Every structure is written in structure tokens, then in C-alpha cells.
Amino acid sequence: MKAHDGMYIGGTWRPAEGRDVIEVVNPADERVIATVPAGTAEDVDAAVRAARAALPGWSATAPAERAARLAALRDVLAAREEEIAETVTAELGSPLAFSRTVHAGVPIAVAGSYADLATTYAFEEKVGNSTVYQEPVGVVGAITPWNYPLHQIVAKAAPALAAGCTVVLKPAEDTPLTARLFAGAVDEAGLPAGVFNLVTGLGPVAGQALAEHPDVDLVSFTGSTAVGRRIGAIAGAAVKKVALELGGKSANIILPSADLARAVNVGVANVMSNSGQTCSAWTRMLVHRAQYEEAVALAATAAAKYGERIGPVVNAKQRARVRGYIEKGVAEGARLVAGGPESPRGRGYFVSPTVLADVTPEMTVAQEEIFGPVLSILRYDDEEDALRIANGTVYGLAGAVWAGDEAEAVAFARRMDTGQVDINGGRFNPLAPFGGYKQSGVGRELGAHGLTEYLQTKSLQF
């Protein structure tokens, strides 16, 4: 076990104010692998003051110079790609191959995209007799989750830095080692002192202190809808901006004209990816009544292949939560066709890849976010019924539509109350805006839309 000391504040690693530590546990074998400081309100205050002091210089830095610094950060991350993958695997339990391609590869690409955008974004434009400026919002408090630890950091820090903001990061307590690695990369890339600051700690202590701090101008949070509501209330009381990426219960609609086998297999893979710990996962599969039993059989066969291929969930509490949902689904009338609540291994926080059939829209497993490798399959009678079911939750983050004709799929997708829809297995695009409708959040991440979140508008009339 390695004991990590200090917080990254003002361009240096400095001792934490308190003595408490957070134990970092490897979910695959339940061993404590490291400790990090549990930050206090005093640590947060020091980090915010450092960010505030660095703001005038960084916000006045030319976009081309900010782009160069971000490009240097991307290059450092790329040089440490294997270290990133190994770190994520150790503290999240993700299989190493997945950590390399997704947990390391995607955020490196996103960092590069903001190095490019900083040089092409229109920070100034003429509108009639006015000049309109896009200016940095100020100090950003970024609170990130554990499920994609580096991606979530980069998706907030990179656009904020490109915009000319300074950042204080409070990462999830389950995955702080990846955050420390990112802070080290910031230091190596030569970003000015105080532009990026890191405080590890617990949400109710460090997270709340960051959200409440009067010198934080914007709070960017990714996590549960319940915590998002709390952060929104705190920010609202101070009339400060928020960017909230919250829960999801995304629908995967397979229309009768679709290639059923491909749609089902890709849909199962989507749910099992990252052990189901993906807010945008297509956890509700909607299949026409005439094709339903065939789809269930295909899904059960596909899920069984993931038994030894997926990693654990993040901790014991999450494992208990996922198992509880499986049990509740069966108790409410769902048919268990793959997996189940029993532990597939003796040690580690593993959950069996699970498929529940005969799920109806009002069931708990069709309405609430499970955040584990659990797929619910629902019947529909016609397209209007499928649309009603797809839109029938409080969430609207992502989704998918499959059809033999692309235009048919697009027409259906345009009627869905959700922020992002994949058509016939469309590929992930790091430049496309990501975010949700309804209780899935406020604002967007990634690409130019993600950069806009960290800007405020000023107009001068002549």
C-alpha cells in the first residue's frame, strides 16, 4: 500500500490541513492499495484562492497560447497512456484492455480536441453595430465521478482551461489516483501555477465546500440526480452557474425492420461495457411484440459471453445496490433469463451480467438507474407505444434507434426526449455535444458546446 501525501494547489504539492485519509480499494480483490488525504474546507479554500489569484493572468493569455499549453498536456498524457490504464484498472477494476482504449485513449483525444478548438473558436464576433465577446466565466469548481475517472476530469478541465478559466477539482473518493496522475501531467506540461488545483476528499465535506465557496463562479458536476439537485440548490442560492451531467435510463429501440441479431448484440455489449457503470448505457431494450422472444433468447446468449470479460463494480455498496435492483425486478414480475444476484466469484465486487425479460414500463428496473451490468427488455405494440415507453422516465440522456432504413430511424429519434441518440450503432464522436433533457442534467459537454459552458457573453455597442 502506498500513502500519497498532499494536495496540488498553486502549482505545488502541499500538505493537507487535516490528518484523515481515504483508503483506495482495488475492487477486483478488495485490497487497500493506497491512501490519499481527505481534504477539508480549509484545503478547498486554499485551492480556490490559488485559482482566483491565477485567473487574471490565465484569462488574459491569448487563445493560441492556451491551446499550446493544452497540446503539451495532451502529449504528456499520451506519453503516460500505459500508466493511466494501469492506474484506472487498479482503482476501478476495469479490464486492462478496456482501460487502454477507453479510459486512457478517449480523454487523450478529448484533450487534443480542445487544444484545436482554442485556436478556432469565435471568442469575438461582429453583430450589427455591436462587438460580442465570449469571456471566461471565472473559477470553476469541478466535481467528478468514479466511473470514467480521467475522461470526466478532462471533459471539464480541458474546456474550462481552453476558455481561460481556472479550475479546482474534487474527484470521486473511489478513484483519486487517476486525478493525482492528471495533476502531475498538468505540472509536467508547464501550466501556470494555480491554473489547475486538486483537492481529494469526501463529497459531503470537500465537495460541498467547493460548491458553496463564494469565489467559485461555476460548479460543474457529474453524478447522481439526487446530488445534482443539491448542488443546483446551493448554486441557485448564490446565483452562480452550474453544469450538471446526471443520471440516465436510456432506451434502445429496435424497430421491426432492423437487423435484430446485430441490434441485440450491440445493445447487450453497450450495457455490459464498463460493468454497466455508464450513465448513457442503453439499459432498456424495446422490442416489437412479434420479435420479442427471439430478442430475449439472443440477449441471454450474448450476456452469457460476458461472464469472465467484465470487471467488478466499484465498491461493496454499489454491488449491493445492483443486486438489490435485480432482486426487486424479479419480485415485481420480471423473468430472469441471464445472470442474477448471486456473486459469480468468491472475492471482488463482481456482479453477473444480467438480463431481465417481461419488464413492464412501471417496474422499478425500467424507471430507476441501476448502474450495473443489468439489461431490461420491454415489449411494445407499435411505434407510438415504443415512443411512449422510451419517453416515459424522468431521464433523457441518451438512446439508440435501429431500423432497416436510416431515415426511419432518424424520424423516430427526432421524437425522443433525449440529448443524444445513436442511429444503427453510430460511433462515439468526441466533438458532438453530450448531455441530457429533463432530470438528466443542465448544459452540455464535449466539443464547441462544451467550451461554451465555461464562457459568458459581453457585448459592446458602437
CSV table of C-alpha atoms in Angstrom, one decimal, residues 10-439:
chain,number,residue,atom,x,y,z
A,10,GLY,CA,-0.9,26.8,-6.6
A,11,GLY,CA,1.4,24.7,-8.7
A,12,THR,CA,2.9,22.6,-5.9
A,13,TRP,CA,2.1,19.6,-3.8
A,14,ARG,CA,1.4,20.9,-0.3
A,15,PRO,CA,0.4,19.2,2.9
A,16,ALA,CA,-3.3,18.7,3.6
A,17,GLU,CA,-4.8,20.7,6.5
A,18,GLY,CA,-6.3,17.6,8.2
A,19,ARG,CA,-4.9,14.2,9.1
A,20,ASP,CA,-7.7,12.0,7.9
A,21,VAL,CA,-7.1,9.8,4.8
A,22,ILE,CA,-9.2,7.9,2.3
A,23,GLU,CA,-8.4,4.3,1.6
A,24,VAL,CA,-8.3,3.4,-2.1
A,25,VAL,CA,-9.5,-0.2,-2.7
A,26,ASN,CA,-8.9,-2.4,-5.7
A,27,PRO,CA,-12.5,-3.7,-6.5
A,28,ALA,CA,-11.2,-6.8,-8.1
A,29,ASP,CA,-9.7,-8.3,-5.0
A,30,GLU,CA,-10.9,-5.9,-2.2
A,31,ARG,CA,-7.3,-4.9,-1.2
A,32,VAL,CA,-6.4,-1.5,0.0
A,33,ILE,CA,-3.8,-0.3,-2.5
A,34,ALA,CA,-3.2,3.3,-1.4
A,35,THR,CA,-4.3,6.2,0.8
A,36,VAL,CA,-4.9,9.9,-0.1
A,37,PRO,CA,-5.6,12.9,2.1
A,38,ALA,CA,-9.2,13.6,3.0
A,39,GLY,CA,-9.4,17.3,2.2
A,40,THR,CA,-11.1,19.8,4.4
A,41,ALA,CA,-12.9,23.1,3.8
A,42,GLU,CA,-9.6,24.8,4.6
A,43,ASP,CA,-7.9,22.8,1.7
A,44,VAL,CA,-10.7,23.8,-0.6
A,45,ASP,CA,-10.4,27.4,0.4
A,46,ALA,CA,-6.7,27.4,-0.3
A,47,ALA,CA,-7.2,25.8,-3.7
A,48,VAL,CA,-9.9,28.4,-4.6
A,49,ARG,CA,-7.7,31.3,-3.5
A,50,ALA,CA,-4.9,29.9,-5.7
A,51,ALA,CA,-7.3,29.6,-8.7
A,52,ARG,CA,-8.6,33.1,-8.1
A,53,ALA,CA,-5.1,34.6,-8.0
A,54,ALA,CA,-4.2,32.8,-11.2
A,55,LEU,CA,-7.3,33.9,-13.1
A,56,PRO,CA,-6.3,37.3,-14.3
A,57,GLY,CA,-3.2,36.1,-15.9
A,58,TRP,CA,-4.6,33.0,-17.5
A,59,SER,CA,-7.8,34.7,-18.8
A,60,ALA,CA,-5.7,37.3,-20.4
A,61,THR,CA,-3.5,34.7,-22.1
A,62,ALA,CA,-4.0,34.5,-25.9
A,63,PRO,CA,-6.1,31.6,-27.0
A,64,ALA,CA,-3.2,30.3,-29.1
A,65,GLU,CA,-1.0,30.2,-26.1
A,66,ARG,CA,-3.7,28.4,-24.1
A,67,ALA,CA,-4.0,25.9,-27.0
A,68,ALA,CA,-0.3,25.3,-26.9
A,69,ARG,CA,-0.4,24.5,-23.2
A,70,LEU,CA,-3.3,22.1,-23.7
A,71,ALA,CA,-1.4,20.4,-26.6
A,72,ALA,CA,1.5,20.0,-24.2
A,73,LEU,CA,-0.9,18.5,-21.6
A,74,ARG,CA,-2.3,16.1,-24.2
A,75,ASP,CA,1.3,15.0,-25.2
A,76,VAL,CA,2.2,14.3,-21.5
A,77,LEU,CA,-1.0,12.2,-21.1
A,78,ALA,CA,-0.2,10.3,-24.3
A,79,ALA,CA,3.3,9.6,-23.0
A,80,ARG,CA,1.7,8.2,-19.8
A,81,GLU,CA,-1.0,6.2,-21.5
A,82,GLU,CA,0.0,2.9,-20.1
A,83,GLU,CA,0.4,4.3,-16.6
A,84,ILE,CA,-3.1,5.8,-16.9
A,85,ALA,CA,-4.6,2.5,-18.0
A,86,GLU,CA,-2.9,0.6,-15.2
A,87,THR,CA,-4.0,3.1,-12.6
A,88,VAL,CA,-7.6,3.0,-13.7
A,89,THR,CA,-7.5,-0.8,-13.7
A,90,ALA,CA,-6.1,-0.8,-10.1
A,91,GLU,CA,-8.7,1.6,-8.6
A,92,LEU,CA,-11.8,1.0,-10.7
A,93,GLY,CA,-11.3,-2.7,-11.6
A,94,SER,CA,-11.7,-2.2,-15.4
A,95,PRO,CA,-10.1,-4.8,-17.6
A,96,LEU,CA,-6.7,-3.5,-18.8
A,97,ALA,CA,-7.6,-3.7,-22.5
A,98,PHE,CA,-10.7,-1.5,-21.9
A,99,SER,CA,-8.7,0.9,-19.7
A,100,ARG,CA,-6.2,1.3,-22.6
A,101,THR,CA,-8.7,2.0,-25.3
A,102,VAL,CA,-11.4,3.9,-23.4
A,103,HIS,CA,-10.2,5.1,-20.0
A,104,ALA,CA,-6.9,6.4,-21.4
A,105,GLY,CA,-7.4,6.8,-25.1
A,106,VAL,CA,-10.7,8.8,-25.1
A,107,PRO,CA,-9.6,11.5,-22.7
A,108,ILE,CA,-6.3,12.0,-24.6
A,109,ALA,CA,-8.3,12.6,-27.8
A,110,VAL,CA,-10.7,15.0,-25.9
A,111,ALA,CA,-7.7,17.0,-24.6
A,112,GLY,CA,-6.4,17.2,-28.1
A,113,SER,CA,-9.8,18.4,-29.4
A,114,TYR,CA,-9.7,21.4,-27.0
A,115,ALA,CA,-6.2,22.3,-28.0
A,116,ASP,CA,-7.6,22.6,-31.5
A,117,LEU,CA,-10.8,24.4,-30.6
A,118,ALA,CA,-9.0,27.0,-28.6
A,119,THR,CA,-7.5,28.3,-31.8
A,120,THR,CA,-10.6,28.1,-33.9
A,121,TYR,CA,-13.4,29.1,-31.6
A,122,ALA,CA,-15.0,32.5,-32.2
A,123,PHE,CA,-14.3,34.3,-29.0
A,124,GLU,CA,-15.3,37.6,-30.7
A,125,GLU,CA,-17.8,38.5,-33.4
A,126,LYS,CA,-19.5,41.5,-35.0
A,127,VAL,CA,-23.3,41.7,-34.8
A,128,GLY,CA,-24.5,44.9,-36.5
A,129,ASN,CA,-23.1,47.8,-34.5
A,130,SER,CA,-22.0,45.5,-31.7
A,131,THR,CA,-18.9,43.5,-30.9
A,132,VAL,CA,-19.8,40.4,-28.9
A,133,TYR,CA,-17.1,38.8,-26.7
A,134,GLN,CA,-17.1,35.4,-25.2
A,135,GLU,CA,-15.1,35.7,-21.9
A,136,PRO,CA,-14.2,33.1,-19.3
A,137,VAL,CA,-16.8,32.6,-16.5
A,138,GLY,CA,-14.0,32.6,-13.8
A,139,VAL,CA,-13.1,30.0,-11.3
A,140,VAL,CA,-14.6,26.5,-12.0
A,141,GLY,CA,-15.3,24.0,-9.2
A,142,ALA,CA,-15.2,20.6,-11.0
A,143,ILE,CA,-16.7,17.6,-9.1
A,144,THR,CA,-16.2,14.3,-11.0
A,145,PRO,CA,-17.4,10.7,-10.6
A,146,TRP,CA,-15.5,7.5,-10.5
A,147,ASN,CA,-17.0,5.6,-13.5
A,148,TYR,CA,-14.8,7.2,-16.1
A,149,PRO,CA,-12.2,8.9,-13.9
A,150,LEU,CA,-9.9,10.5,-16.4
A,151,HIS,CA,-12.4,11.2,-19.1
A,152,GLN,CA,-14.7,13.1,-16.7
A,153,ILE,CA,-11.8,15.2,-15.5
A,154,VAL,CA,-10.6,16.1,-19.0
A,155,ALA,CA,-14.2,16.7,-20.2
A,156,LYS,CA,-14.4,19.5,-17.6
A,157,ALA,CA,-10.8,20.8,-17.1
A,158,ALA,CA,-9.9,20.9,-20.8
A,159,PRO,CA,-12.7,23.2,-22.0
A,160,ALA,CA,-12.5,25.3,-18.9
A,161,LEU,CA,-8.8,25.9,-19.4
A,162,ALA,CA,-9.3,26.5,-23.1
A,163,ALA,CA,-11.9,29.1,-22.2
A,164,GLY,CA,-9.5,30.9,-19.9
A,165,CYS,CA,-11.0,29.7,-16.7
A,166,THR,CA,-9.0,28.3,-13.7
A,167,VAL,CA,-10.0,25.1,-12.1
A,168,VAL,CA,-10.3,23.4,-8.7
A,169,LEU,CA,-11.0,19.7,-9.0
A,170,LYS,CA,-12.6,17.5,-6.4
A,171,PRO,CA,-12.5,13.9,-7.8
A,172,ALA,CA,-14.5,10.9,-6.6
A,173,GLU,CA,-13.1,9.3,-3.5
A,174,ASP,CA,-13.1,5.9,-5.1
A,175,THR,CA,-10.7,6.9,-7.9
A,176,PRO,CA,-8.4,9.7,-6.7
A,177,LEU,CA,-5.2,8.1,-8.0
A,178,THR,CA,-6.1,8.9,-11.6
A,179,ALA,CA,-6.8,12.5,-10.6
A,180,ARG,CA,-3.4,12.8,-8.9
A,181,LEU,CA,-1.8,11.4,-12.1
A,182,PHE,CA,-3.6,14.1,-14.1
A,183,ALA,CA,-2.4,16.8,-11.7
A,184,GLY,CA,1.2,15.5,-12.3
A,185,ALA,CA,0.6,15.8,-16.0
A,186,VAL,CA,-0.6,19.4,-15.6
A,187,ASP,CA,2.6,20.2,-13.7
A,188,GLU,CA,4.8,18.5,-16.3
A,189,ALA,CA,3.1,20.3,-19.1
A,190,GLY,CA,4.0,23.6,-17.6
A,191,LEU,CA,0.7,25.2,-17.0
A,192,PRO,CA,1.0,28.3,-14.8
A,193,ALA,CA,0.7,27.9,-11.0
A,194,GLY,CA,-2.8,28.0,-9.7
A,195,VAL,CA,-4.5,27.4,-13.1
A,196,PHE,CA,-5.4,23.9,-12.1
A,197,ASN,CA,-5.7,22.7,-8.5
A,198,LEU,CA,-6.6,19.3,-6.9
A,199,VAL,CA,-8.2,18.6,-3.6
A,200,THR,CA,-9.1,15.0,-2.8
A,201,GLY,CA,-11.8,14.4,-0.2
A,202,LEU,CA,-15.3,13.3,0.6
A,203,GLY,CA,-18.3,14.7,-1.2
A,204,PRO,CA,-20.2,16.0,2.0
A,205,VAL,CA,-17.0,17.8,3.1
A,206,ALA,CA,-14.7,18.9,0.3
A,207,GLY,CA,-17.4,18.7,-2.4
A,208,GLN,CA,-19.9,20.7,-0.5
A,209,ALA,CA,-17.2,23.3,0.5
A,210,LEU,CA,-16.3,23.7,-3.2
A,211,ALA,CA,-19.9,24.1,-4.3
A,212,GLU,CA,-20.6,26.6,-1.6
A,213,HIS,CA,-17.4,28.7,-1.9
A,214,PRO,CA,-18.3,32.3,-2.8
A,215,ASP,CA,-15.3,32.6,-5.1
A,216,VAL,CA,-16.3,29.7,-7.3
A,217,ASP,CA,-18.2,31.1,-10.3
A,218,LEU,CA,-19.4,27.9,-11.9
A,219,VAL,CA,-19.9,24.4,-10.5
A,220,SER,CA,-19.5,21.5,-13.0
A,221,PHE,CA,-20.8,18.2,-11.6
A,222,THR,CA,-21.3,14.8,-13.0
A,223,GLY,CA,-23.0,12.2,-10.8
A,224,SER,CA,-26.4,11.2,-9.5
A,225,THR,CA,-29.5,13.3,-10.0
A,226,ALA,CA,-30.1,13.5,-6.2
A,227,VAL,CA,-26.7,15.1,-5.6
A,228,GLY,CA,-27.1,17.2,-8.7
A,229,ARG,CA,-30.3,18.7,-7.2
A,230,ARG,CA,-28.4,19.5,-4.0
A,231,ILE,CA,-25.6,21.3,-5.9
A,232,GLY,CA,-28.2,23.1,-8.0
A,233,ALA,CA,-29.9,24.4,-4.9
A,234,ILE,CA,-26.5,25.6,-3.4
A,235,ALA,CA,-25.6,27.3,-6.7
A,236,GLY,CA,-29.0,28.8,-7.1
A,237,ALA,CA,-28.9,30.4,-3.6
A,238,ALA,CA,-25.7,32.2,-4.7
A,239,VAL,CA,-26.9,32.8,-8.3
A,240,LYS,CA,-23.9,31.0,-9.8
A,241,LYS,CA,-23.7,29.0,-13.0
A,242,VAL,CA,-24.0,25.2,-12.9
A,243,ALA,CA,-23.3,22.5,-15.5
A,244,LEU,CA,-24.9,19.2,-14.4
A,245,GLU,CA,-24.5,15.8,-16.1
A,246,LEU,CA,-26.7,13.5,-14.2
A,247,GLY,CA,-28.5,10.1,-14.4
A,248,GLY,CA,-29.9,8.2,-17.3
A,249,LYS,CA,-32.2,5.3,-18.2
A,250,SER,CA,-31.6,5.3,-21.9
A,251,ALA,CA,-33.9,3.4,-24.3
A,252,ASN,CA,-32.6,1.2,-27.2
A,253,ILE,CA,-35.4,0.9,-29.7
A,254,ILE,CA,-35.3,-1.9,-32.2
A,255,LEU,CA,-37.8,-1.2,-34.9
A,256,PRO,CA,-39.2,-4.3,-36.8
A,257,SER,CA,-37.2,-3.5,-40.0
A,258,ALA,CA,-33.9,-3.6,-38.1
A,259,ASP,CA,-31.2,-6.3,-38.2
A,260,LEU,CA,-32.4,-7.9,-35.0
A,261,ALA,CA,-29.4,-10.0,-34.2
A,262,ARG,CA,-27.0,-7.1,-34.7
A,263,ALA,CA,-29.1,-4.7,-32.7
A,264,VAL,CA,-29.5,-7.0,-29.8
A,265,ASN,CA,-25.8,-8.0,-29.7
A,266,VAL,CA,-24.6,-4.4,-29.9
A,267,GLY,CA,-27.2,-3.4,-27.3
A,268,VAL,CA,-26.0,-6.1,-24.8
A,269,ALA,CA,-22.4,-5.0,-25.3
A,270,ASN,CA,-23.3,-1.4,-24.6
A,271,VAL,CA,-24.9,-2.3,-21.3
A,272,MET,CA,-22.1,-4.6,-20.2
A,273,SER,CA,-19.4,-2.0,-21.1
A,274,ASN,CA,-17.5,-0.7,-18.0
A,275,SER,CA,-19.5,-3.2,-16.0
A,276,GLY,CA,-22.7,-1.3,-16.7
A,277,GLN,CA,-21.3,1.8,-14.9
A,278,THR,CA,-22.1,4.2,-17.7
A,279,CYS,CA,-24.8,6.9,-17.3
A,280,SER,CA,-25.6,6.8,-21.0
A,281,ALA,CA,-25.9,3.0,-21.2
A,282,TRP,CA,-28.9,1.7,-23.2
A,283,THR,CA,-30.4,-0.2,-20.2
A,284,ARG,CA,-33.9,-0.5,-21.6
A,285,MET,CA,-34.2,-2.6,-24.8
A,286,LEU,CA,-37.5,-2.1,-26.5
A,287,VAL,CA,-38.5,-4.8,-29.0
A,288,HIS,CA,-41.7,-5.3,-31.0
A,289,ARG,CA,-44.0,-8.0,-29.6
A,290,ALA,CA,-43.7,-10.2,-32.7
A,291,GLN,CA,-39.9,-10.4,-32.3
A,292,TYR,CA,-39.7,-10.3,-28.5
A,293,GLU,CA,-38.9,-13.9,-27.6
A,294,GLU,CA,-36.3,-14.1,-30.3
A,295,ALA,CA,-34.6,-11.0,-29.0
A,296,VAL,CA,-34.7,-12.3,-25.4
A,297,ALA,CA,-33.0,-15.5,-26.5
A,298,LEU,CA,-30.3,-13.6,-28.4
A,299,ALA,CA,-29.7,-11.3,-25.4
A,300,ALA,CA,-29.4,-14.2,-23.0
A,301,THR,CA,-26.8,-15.9,-25.2
A,302,ALA,CA,-24.9,-12.6,-25.7
A,303,ALA,CA,-24.9,-11.8,-22.0
A,304,ALA,CA,-23.5,-15.2,-21.0
A,305,LYS,CA,-20.4,-14.4,-23.0
A,306,TYR,CA,-19.5,-11.5,-20.7
A,307,GLY,CA,-19.3,-13.6,-17.6
A,308,GLU,CA,-15.5,-13.6,-17.4
A,309,ARG,CA,-14.9,-10.5,-19.6
A,310,ILE,CA,-16.2,-7.6,-17.4
A,311,GLY,CA,-14.7,-6.3,-14.3
A,312,PRO,CA,-16.2,-5.7,-10.9
A,313,VAL,CA,-18.4,-2.7,-9.9
A,314,VAL,CA,-16.6,-0.1,-8.0
A,315,ASN,CA,-17.3,-1.0,-4.3
A,316,ALA,CA,-19.3,-3.1,-2.0
A,317,LYS,CA,-22.1,-0.6,-1.7
A,318,GLN,CA,-22.5,-0.5,-5.4
A,319,ARG,CA,-22.5,-4.3,-5.6
A,320,ALA,CA,-25.3,-4.4,-3.0
A,321,ARG,CA,-27.3,-1.7,-4.9
A,322,VAL,CA,-27.1,-3.6,-8.2
A,323,ARG,CA,-28.0,-6.9,-6.6
A,324,GLY,CA,-30.9,-5.3,-4.8
A,325,TYR,CA,-32.3,-4.0,-8.1
A,326,ILE,CA,-32.1,-7.4,-9.7
A,327,GLU,CA,-34.0,-9.0,-6.8
A,328,LYS,CA,-36.6,-6.2,-6.9
A,329,GLY,CA,-37.0,-6.7,-10.6
A,330,VAL,CA,-37.8,-10.4,-10.2
A,331,ALA,CA,-40.1,-9.7,-7.2
A,332,GLU,CA,-42.1,-7.3,-9.4
A,333,GLY,CA,-42.6,-9.9,-12.1
A,334,ALA,CA,-39.5,-9.7,-14.4
A,335,ARG,CA,-38.2,-13.0,-15.8
A,336,LEU,CA,-34.5,-13.7,-15.1
A,337,VAL,CA,-33.0,-15.1,-18.3
A,338,ALA,CA,-29.3,-14.5,-17.6
A,339,GLY,CA,-27.2,-13.8,-14.6
A,340,GLY,CA,-28.8,-13.0,-11.3
A,341,PRO,CA,-28.0,-11.5,-7.9
A,342,GLU,CA,-25.6,-14.3,-6.7
A,343,SER,CA,-21.9,-13.4,-6.7
A,344,PRO,CA,-20.1,-15.1,-9.7
A,345,ARG,CA,-16.8,-15.1,-7.8
A,346,GLY,CA,-15.6,-15.5,-4.3
A,347,ARG,CA,-13.6,-12.3,-4.0
A,348,GLY,CA,-14.1,-8.9,-5.5
A,349,TYR,CA,-17.2,-6.7,-6.2
A,350,PHE,CA,-18.4,-8.7,-9.2
A,351,VAL,CA,-22.0,-8.8,-10.5
A,352,SER,CA,-23.1,-11.4,-13.0
A,353,PRO,CA,-24.1,-9.9,-16.4
A,354,THR,CA,-27.9,-10.0,-16.1
A,355,VAL,CA,-30.9,-9.9,-18.5
A,356,LEU,CA,-34.4,-9.3,-17.2
A,357,ALA,CA,-37.3,-10.1,-19.6
A,358,ASP,CA,-41.0,-9.4,-19.3
A,359,VAL,CA,-40.2,-6.0,-17.9
A,360,THR,CA,-43.1,-3.5,-18.0
A,361,PRO,CA,-42.7,0.3,-18.0
A,362,GLU,CA,-43.8,0.9,-14.5
A,363,MET,CA,-41.4,-1.6,-12.9
A,364,THR,CA,-38.6,-0.1,-10.8
A,365,VAL,CA,-35.9,-1.6,-13.0
A,366,ALA,CA,-37.5,0.2,-16.0
A,367,GLN,CA,-37.6,3.6,-14.2
A,368,GLU,CA,-34.5,3.9,-12.0
A,369,GLU,CA,-30.8,4.0,-12.9
A,370,ILE,CA,-29.2,0.8,-11.7
A,371,PHE,CA,-25.6,1.5,-12.8
A,372,GLY,CA,-24.5,-2.1,-13.2
A,373,PRO,CA,-24.5,-4.8,-15.8
A,374,VAL,CA,-28.3,-5.3,-16.0
A,375,LEU,CA,-30.4,-5.1,-19.1
A,376,SER,CA,-34.2,-4.8,-19.0
A,377,ILE,CA,-36.1,-5.9,-22.1
A,378,LEU,CA,-39.6,-4.5,-22.8
A,379,ARG,CA,-42.3,-5.2,-25.4
A,380,TYR,CA,-44.0,-2.6,-27.5
A,381,ASP,CA,-47.0,-2.9,-29.8
A,382,ASP,CA,-46.3,-0.2,-32.4
A,383,GLU,CA,-44.1,2.9,-32.9
A,384,GLU,CA,-46.4,5.2,-30.8
A,385,ASP,CA,-46.2,2.7,-28.0
A,386,ALA,CA,-42.5,2.4,-28.3
A,387,LEU,CA,-42.1,6.2,-28.2
A,388,ARG,CA,-44.4,6.4,-25.1
A,389,ILE,CA,-42.2,3.9,-23.3
A,390,ALA,CA,-39.0,5.4,-24.4
A,391,ASN,CA,-40.0,8.9,-23.2
A,392,GLY,CA,-41.7,7.6,-20.1
A,393,THR,CA,-39.0,8.2,-17.5
A,394,VAL,CA,-37.7,11.3,-15.7
A,395,TYR,CA,-34.4,10.9,-17.6
A,396,GLY,CA,-33.4,11.9,-21.1
A,397,LEU,CA,-29.6,11.4,-21.5
A,398,ALA,CA,-29.0,9.1,-24.5
A,399,GLY,CA,-30.5,6.3,-26.5
A,400,ALA,CA,-30.4,4.3,-29.7
A,401,VAL,CA,-32.7,3.5,-32.6
A,402,TRP,CA,-32.3,0.6,-35.1
A,403,ALA,CA,-34.1,0.3,-38.4
A,404,GLY,CA,-33.6,-1.1,-41.9
A,405,ASP,CA,-33.9,2.4,-43.3
A,406,GLU,CA,-31.8,5.2,-41.8
A,407,ALA,CA,-34.5,7.8,-42.5
A,408,GLU,CA,-37.0,5.7,-40.5
A,409,ALA,CA,-34.6,5.6,-37.5
A,410,VAL,CA,-33.9,9.3,-37.7
A,411,ALA,CA,-37.6,10.2,-37.8
A,412,PHE,CA,-38.1,8.1,-34.6
A,413,ALA,CA,-35.0,9.6,-32.9
A,414,ARG,CA,-36.2,13.2,-33.5
A,415,ARG,CA,-39.2,12.5,-31.4
A,416,MET,CA,-37.3,11.1,-28.4
A,417,ASP,CA,-36.9,13.3,-25.4
A,418,THR,CA,-33.2,12.7,-25.0
A,419,GLY,CA,-29.9,14.6,-25.7
A,420,GLN,CA,-28.0,12.1,-27.8
A,421,VAL,CA,-29.2,9.1,-29.9
A,422,ASP,CA,-27.1,6.6,-31.8
A,423,ILE,CA,-28.5,5.5,-35.2
A,424,ASN,CA,-27.9,1.9,-36.2
A,425,GLY,CA,-24.9,1.7,-33.9
A,426,GLY,CA,-23.4,5.1,-34.7
A,427,ARG,CA,-19.8,5.6,-33.4
A,428,PHE,CA,-18.9,7.8,-30.5
A,429,ASN,CA,-17.9,11.3,-31.6
A,430,PRO,CA,-15.8,13.4,-29.1
A,431,LEU,CA,-16.8,16.6,-30.8
A,432,ALA,CA,-20.5,16.1,-30.5
A,433,PRO,CA,-22.3,17.7,-27.6
A,434,PHE,CA,-23.2,15.3,-24.7
A,435,GLY,CA,-25.9,16.0,-22.2
A,436,GLY,CA,-29.5,15.4,-21.3
A,437,TYR,CA,-33.0,16.5,-21.2
A,438,LYS,CA,-35.3,16.5,-18.1
A,439,GLN,CA,-33.6,15.3,-15.0
